[in-house]
Amino acid sequence: MRDDYYPFVNLPLPYGYGAMEPYIDEKTMRVHHDGHLEAYISKLNAALKERPGLQMLPLAALVRGGALLGEEVARNAGGVYNHRFYFELLRNPADREPHGALRKAIERDFGGFAQFREEFKKAALSVFGSGYAWLAAERGRLAILTTGNQDNPLQRGMKPVLNVDVWEHAYYLKHQYRRADYIEDWFKIINWPRAESNFLG
Ligand code: MN3
């Protein structure tokens, strides 16, 4: 189901709130989707209501425009895009490793899956304050990057493949300050086939 245009609605998660247990708890998923994402959606709609000229742009274009479109639109479009992307890339149970074309590209660009995993974890731990770690592609090559707040690789001309939300609200109820434990748990519930279609798409 796609919802790419104003007015945006908060689409239900493609799984139950408790589906990521025991790695991400039901309460966190509920608050994250029905609270945090919902707030970004209503603030984005409110910001676009004042900007009729932007209302025909799809979500990805609003994100790509970034600060040029004004802080309110940029921040909230990013909040909607980044959260949807994160939720869509969770599945449980999941394969612990990717296969196919994405696996091959990871091995080519990082020297192996174990190396990628290590580097990605280090990046996610390095985000100071709120933000995301991403696997993204540029002209078919993969790279790991981090973004602050609700920024997005699209603003750097890169295609998002996979992200992890490291805002404290994504893990604090279960993991408290232990972001590394949250990242280890998150590694167990990645929808790798979906990440691969992001890479190939
Ligand atoms: Mn979040």
mmCIF file of C-alpha atoms and ligand atoms in Angstrom:
data_model
loop_
_atom_site.group_PDB
_atom_site.id
_atom_site.type_symbol
_atom_site.label_atom_id
_atom_site.label_comp_id
_atom_site.label_asym_id
_atom_site.label_seq_id
_atom_site.Cartn_x
_atom_site.Cartn_y
_atom_site.Cartn_z
ATOM 1 C CA MET A 1 0.000 0.000 0.000
ATOM 2 C CA ARG A 2 1.422 3.356 -0.988
ATOM 3 C CA ASP A 3 0.642 6.750 0.465
ATOM 4 C CA ASP A 4 3.021 9.115 -1.270
ATOM 5 C CA TYR A 5 1.032 12.346 -1.418
ATOM 6 C CA TYR A 6 -0.561 14.989 0.777
ATOM 7 C CA PRO A 7 -2.656 14.553 2.840
ATOM 8 C CA PHE A 8 -0.653 11.714 4.360
ATOM 9 C CA VAL A 9 -2.228 9.073 6.596
ATOM 10 C CA ASN A 10 -0.565 6.832 9.147
ATOM 11 C CA LEU A 11 -0.767 3.437 7.440
ATOM 12 C CA PRO A 12 -1.016 0.480 9.828
ATOM 13 C CA LEU A 13 2.120 -1.568 10.390
ATOM 14 C CA PRO A 14 2.341 -4.604 8.059
ATOM 15 C CA TYR A 15 2.514 -6.832 11.187
ATOM 16 C CA GLY A 16 1.184 -6.805 14.760
ATOM 17 C CA TYR A 17 2.666 -4.505 17.411
ATOM 18 C CA GLY A 18 4.073 -7.507 19.261
ATOM 19 C CA ALA A 19 5.541 -9.156 16.141
ATOM 20 C CA MET A 20 9.139 -8.102 16.884
ATOM 21 C CA GLU A 21 9.161 -9.562 20.399
ATOM 22 C CA PRO A 22 11.446 -10.330 22.108
ATOM 23 C CA TYR A 23 13.839 -8.065 20.181
ATOM 24 C CA ILE A 24 11.689 -4.943 20.127
ATOM 25 C CA ASP A 25 8.883 -4.895 22.665
ATOM 26 C CA GLU A 26 5.218 -4.332 21.847
ATOM 27 C CA LYS A 27 4.958 -1.127 23.911
ATOM 28 C CA THR A 28 7.856 0.462 22.023
ATOM 29 C CA MET A 29 6.339 -0.448 18.638
ATOM 30 C CA ARG A 30 2.989 0.966 19.674
ATOM 31 C CA VAL A 31 4.379 4.261 20.981
ATOM 32 C CA HIS A 32 6.803 4.525 18.051
ATOM 33 C CA HIS A 33 4.173 3.995 15.341
ATOM 34 C CA ASP A 34 1.019 5.450 16.908
ATOM 35 C CA GLY A 35 2.805 8.240 18.769
ATOM 36 C CA HIS A 36 6.031 9.350 17.099
ATOM 37 C CA LEU A 37 5.239 8.549 13.454
ATOM 38 C CA GLU A 38 1.669 9.802 13.858
ATOM 39 C CA ALA A 39 3.009 13.153 15.113
ATOM 40 C CA TYR A 40 5.311 13.512 12.092
ATOM 41 C CA ILE A 41 2.384 12.788 9.779
ATOM 42 C CA SER A 42 0.089 15.363 11.326
ATOM 43 C CA LYS A 43 2.853 17.998 11.467
ATOM 44 C CA LEU A 44 3.781 17.325 7.828
ATOM 45 C CA ASN A 45 0.138 17.724 6.797
ATOM 46 C CA ALA A 46 -0.111 20.953 8.805
ATOM 47 C CA ALA A 47 3.091 22.323 7.217
ATOM 48 C CA LEU A 48 1.920 21.414 3.692
ATOM 49 C CA LYS A 49 -1.485 22.960 4.280
ATOM 50 C CA GLU A 50 0.351 26.306 4.385
ATOM 51 C CA ARG A 51 2.424 25.432 1.279
ATOM 52 C CA PRO A 52 -0.027 24.562 -1.536
ATOM 53 C CA GLY A 53 2.821 24.694 -4.064
ATOM 54 C CA LEU A 54 4.417 21.643 -2.455
ATOM 55 C CA GLN A 55 1.286 19.541 -2.104
ATOM 56 C CA MET A 56 1.719 17.711 -5.414
ATOM 57 C CA LEU A 57 5.208 16.481 -4.573
ATOM 58 C CA PRO A 58 5.624 12.819 -3.572
ATOM 59 C CA LEU A 59 7.156 12.117 -0.165
ATOM 60 C CA ALA A 60 10.606 11.221 -1.550
ATOM 61 C CA ALA A 61 10.781 14.559 -3.393
ATOM 62 C CA LEU A 62 9.852 16.432 -0.219
ATOM 63 C CA VAL A 63 12.660 14.594 1.572
ATOM 64 C CA ARG A 64 15.151 15.173 -1.250
ATOM 65 C CA GLY A 65 14.369 18.906 -1.224
ATOM 66 C CA GLY A 66 15.512 19.087 2.391
ATOM 67 C CA ALA A 67 16.134 22.485 3.939
ATOM 68 C CA LEU A 68 15.373 24.233 0.628
ATOM 69 C CA LEU A 69 11.690 23.501 1.294
ATOM 70 C CA GLY A 70 11.812 24.995 4.790
ATOM 71 C CA GLU A 71 12.571 23.456 8.139
ATOM 72 C CA GLU A 72 8.994 22.371 9.008
ATOM 73 C CA VAL A 73 8.465 20.466 5.758
ATOM 74 C CA ALA A 74 11.993 18.993 5.691
ATOM 75 C CA ARG A 75 12.008 17.784 9.275
ATOM 76 C CA ASN A 76 8.552 16.236 9.172
ATOM 77 C CA ALA A 77 8.826 14.733 5.680
ATOM 78 C CA GLY A 78 12.047 13.109 6.864
ATOM 79 C CA GLY A 79 10.303 11.867 10.007
ATOM 80 C CA VAL A 80 7.581 10.194 7.940
ATOM 81 C CA TYR A 81 9.891 8.707 5.311
ATOM 82 C CA ASN A 82 12.552 7.472 7.742
ATOM 83 C CA HIS A 83 10.067 5.813 10.106
ATOM 84 C CA ARG A 84 8.110 4.088 7.346
ATOM 85 C CA PHE A 85 11.373 2.854 5.884
ATOM 86 C CA TYR A 86 12.520 1.525 9.262
ATOM 87 C CA PHE A 87 9.237 -0.267 10.047
ATOM 88 C CA GLU A 88 9.024 -1.809 6.560
ATOM 89 C CA LEU A 89 12.501 -3.291 6.987
ATOM 90 C CA LEU A 90 11.620 -5.285 10.102
ATOM 91 C CA ARG A 91 10.429 -8.875 10.019
ATOM 92 C CA ASN A 92 10.316 -11.674 12.563
ATOM 93 C CA PRO A 93 11.456 -14.371 12.187
ATOM 94 C CA ALA A 94 14.106 -13.236 9.708
ATOM 95 C CA ASP A 95 17.185 -14.629 8.012
ATOM 96 C CA ARG A 96 20.200 -13.416 9.963
ATOM 97 C CA GLU A 97 22.101 -12.675 6.768
ATOM 98 C CA PRO A 98 21.302 -11.375 3.279
ATOM 99 C CA HIS A 99 21.513 -13.539 0.160
ATOM 100 C CA GLY A 100 21.613 -12.899 -3.551
ATOM 101 C CA ALA A 101 22.630 -9.648 -5.228
ATOM 102 C CA LEU A 102 22.734 -7.598 -2.028
ATOM 103 C CA ARG A 103 24.961 -10.188 -0.349
ATOM 104 C CA LYS A 104 27.347 -10.079 -3.305
ATOM 105 C CA ALA A 105 27.460 -6.279 -3.251
ATOM 106 C CA ILE A 106 28.089 -6.236 0.526
ATOM 107 C CA GLU A 107 30.957 -8.692 0.111
ATOM 108 C CA ARG A 108 32.400 -6.648 -2.739
ATOM 109 C CA ASP A 109 32.139 -3.281 -0.990
ATOM 110 C CA PHE A 110 32.916 -4.216 2.633
ATOM 111 C CA GLY A 111 35.082 -7.325 2.262
ATOM 112 C CA GLY A 112 32.464 -9.669 3.778
ATOM 113 C CA PHE A 113 29.210 -9.749 5.715
ATOM 114 C CA ALA A 114 30.975 -9.900 9.101
ATOM 115 C CA GLN A 115 32.992 -6.786 8.235
ATOM 116 C CA PHE A 116 29.863 -4.992 7.074
ATOM 117 C CA ARG A 117 28.051 -5.916 10.290
ATOM 118 C CA GLU A 118 30.924 -4.634 12.421
ATOM 119 C CA GLU A 119 31.200 -1.389 10.485
ATOM 120 C CA PHE A 120 27.451 -0.801 10.518
ATOM 121 C CA LYS A 121 27.260 -1.353 14.255
ATOM 122 C CA LYS A 122 30.139 1.043 14.847
ATOM 123 C CA ALA A 123 28.376 3.686 12.736
ATOM 124 C CA ALA A 124 25.074 3.234 14.601
ATOM 125 C CA LEU A 125 26.890 3.592 17.936
ATOM 126 C CA SER A 126 28.685 6.715 16.711
ATOM 127 C CA VAL A 127 25.501 8.751 16.157
ATOM 128 C CA PHE A 128 25.665 11.435 18.834
ATOM 129 C CA GLY A 129 22.169 12.278 19.994
ATOM 130 C CA SER A 130 19.294 11.418 17.662
ATOM 131 C CA GLY A 131 19.539 10.031 14.162
ATOM 132 C CA TYR A 132 19.942 6.970 11.971
ATOM 133 C CA ALA A 133 22.558 4.674 10.515
ATOM 134 C CA TRP A 134 22.009 3.739 6.866
ATOM 135 C CA LEU A 135 23.163 1.380 4.208
ATOM 136 C CA ALA A 136 22.803 3.341 0.981
ATOM 137 C CA ALA A 137 23.804 2.989 -2.654
ATOM 138 C CA GLU A 138 25.376 5.424 -5.069
ATOM 139 C CA ARG A 139 25.773 4.284 -8.686
ATOM 140 C CA GLY A 140 25.501 0.666 -7.553
ATOM 141 C CA ARG A 141 28.167 0.934 -4.804
ATOM 142 C CA LEU A 142 27.179 0.476 -1.174
ATOM 143 C CA ALA A 143 28.189 2.764 1.664
ATOM 144 C CA ILE A 144 27.380 3.115 5.345
ATOM 145 C CA LEU A 145 26.492 6.560 6.580
ATOM 146 C CA THR A 146 24.832 8.248 9.514
ATOM 147 C CA THR A 147 22.395 11.151 9.535
ATOM 148 C CA GLY A 148 21.334 13.421 12.371
ATOM 149 C CA ASN A 149 17.725 14.004 13.415
ATOM 150 C CA GLN A 150 15.487 13.256 10.376
ATOM 151 C CA ASP A 151 18.004 13.798 7.566
ATOM 152 C CA ASN A 152 18.189 11.205 4.794
ATOM 153 C CA PRO A 153 20.727 9.862 2.233
ATOM 154 C CA LEU A 154 18.463 11.149 -0.591
ATOM 155 C CA GLN A 155 19.730 14.625 0.328
ATOM 156 C CA ARG A 156 23.246 13.446 -0.582
ATOM 157 C CA GLY A 157 22.147 11.904 -3.870
ATOM 158 C CA MET A 158 22.221 8.376 -2.442
ATOM 159 C CA LYS A 159 19.581 5.648 -2.528
ATOM 160 C CA PRO A 160 18.507 4.314 0.903
ATOM 161 C CA VAL A 161 18.737 0.515 1.248
ATOM 162 C CA LEU A 162 18.436 -0.104 5.015
ATOM 163 C CA ASN A 163 18.214 2.045 8.130
ATOM 164 C CA VAL A 164 18.147 1.717 11.883
ATOM 165 C CA ASP A 165 16.507 4.333 14.074
ATOM 166 C CA VAL A 166 18.825 5.148 16.970
ATOM 167 C CA TRP A 167 16.684 7.876 18.533
ATOM 168 C CA GLU A 168 16.300 6.813 22.174
ATOM 169 C CA HIS A 169 12.524 6.408 21.750
ATOM 170 C CA ALA A 170 13.269 3.435 19.448
ATOM 171 C CA TYR A 171 14.769 1.378 22.277
ATOM 172 C CA TYR A 172 14.707 3.101 25.639
ATOM 173 C CA LEU A 173 11.751 1.234 27.171
ATOM 174 C CA LYS A 174 13.452 -2.126 26.666
ATOM 175 C CA HIS A 175 17.175 -1.483 26.350
ATOM 176 C CA GLN A 176 17.462 1.817 28.267
ATOM 177 C CA TYR A 177 20.930 3.324 27.573
ATOM 178 C CA ARG A 178 22.245 0.101 26.009
ATOM 179 C CA ARG A 179 22.128 1.080 22.341
ATOM 180 C CA ALA A 180 24.596 -1.683 21.438
ATOM 181 C CA ASP A 181 22.174 -4.336 22.752
ATOM 182 C CA TYR A 182 19.340 -2.786 20.750
ATOM 183 C CA ILE A 183 21.464 -2.865 17.591
ATOM 184 C CA GLU A 184 22.331 -6.526 18.184
ATOM 185 C CA ASP A 185 18.614 -7.285 18.609
ATOM 186 C CA TRP A 186 17.761 -5.259 15.505
ATOM 187 C CA PHE A 187 20.248 -7.309 13.450
ATOM 188 C CA LYS A 188 18.044 -10.360 14.146
ATOM 189 C CA ILE A 189 14.913 -8.860 12.588
ATOM 190 C CA ILE A 190 16.060 -7.300 9.326
ATOM 191 C CA ASN A 191 13.912 -7.900 6.257
ATOM 192 C CA TRP A 192 16.848 -8.629 3.932
ATOM 193 C CA PRO A 193 14.735 -9.426 0.845
ATOM 194 C CA ARG A 194 13.147 -6.001 1.208
ATOM 195 C CA ALA A 195 16.550 -4.343 1.595
ATOM 196 C CA GLU A 196 17.622 -6.147 -1.560
ATOM 197 C CA SER A 197 14.654 -4.798 -3.511
ATOM 198 C CA ASN A 198 15.529 -1.297 -2.267
ATOM 199 C CA PHE A 199 19.059 -1.882 -3.564
ATOM 200 C CA LEU A 200 17.950 -3.207 -6.945
ATOM 201 C CA GLY A 201 14.918 -0.894 -7.341
HETATM 202 MN MN MN3 B 1 11.838 6.951 15.688
#
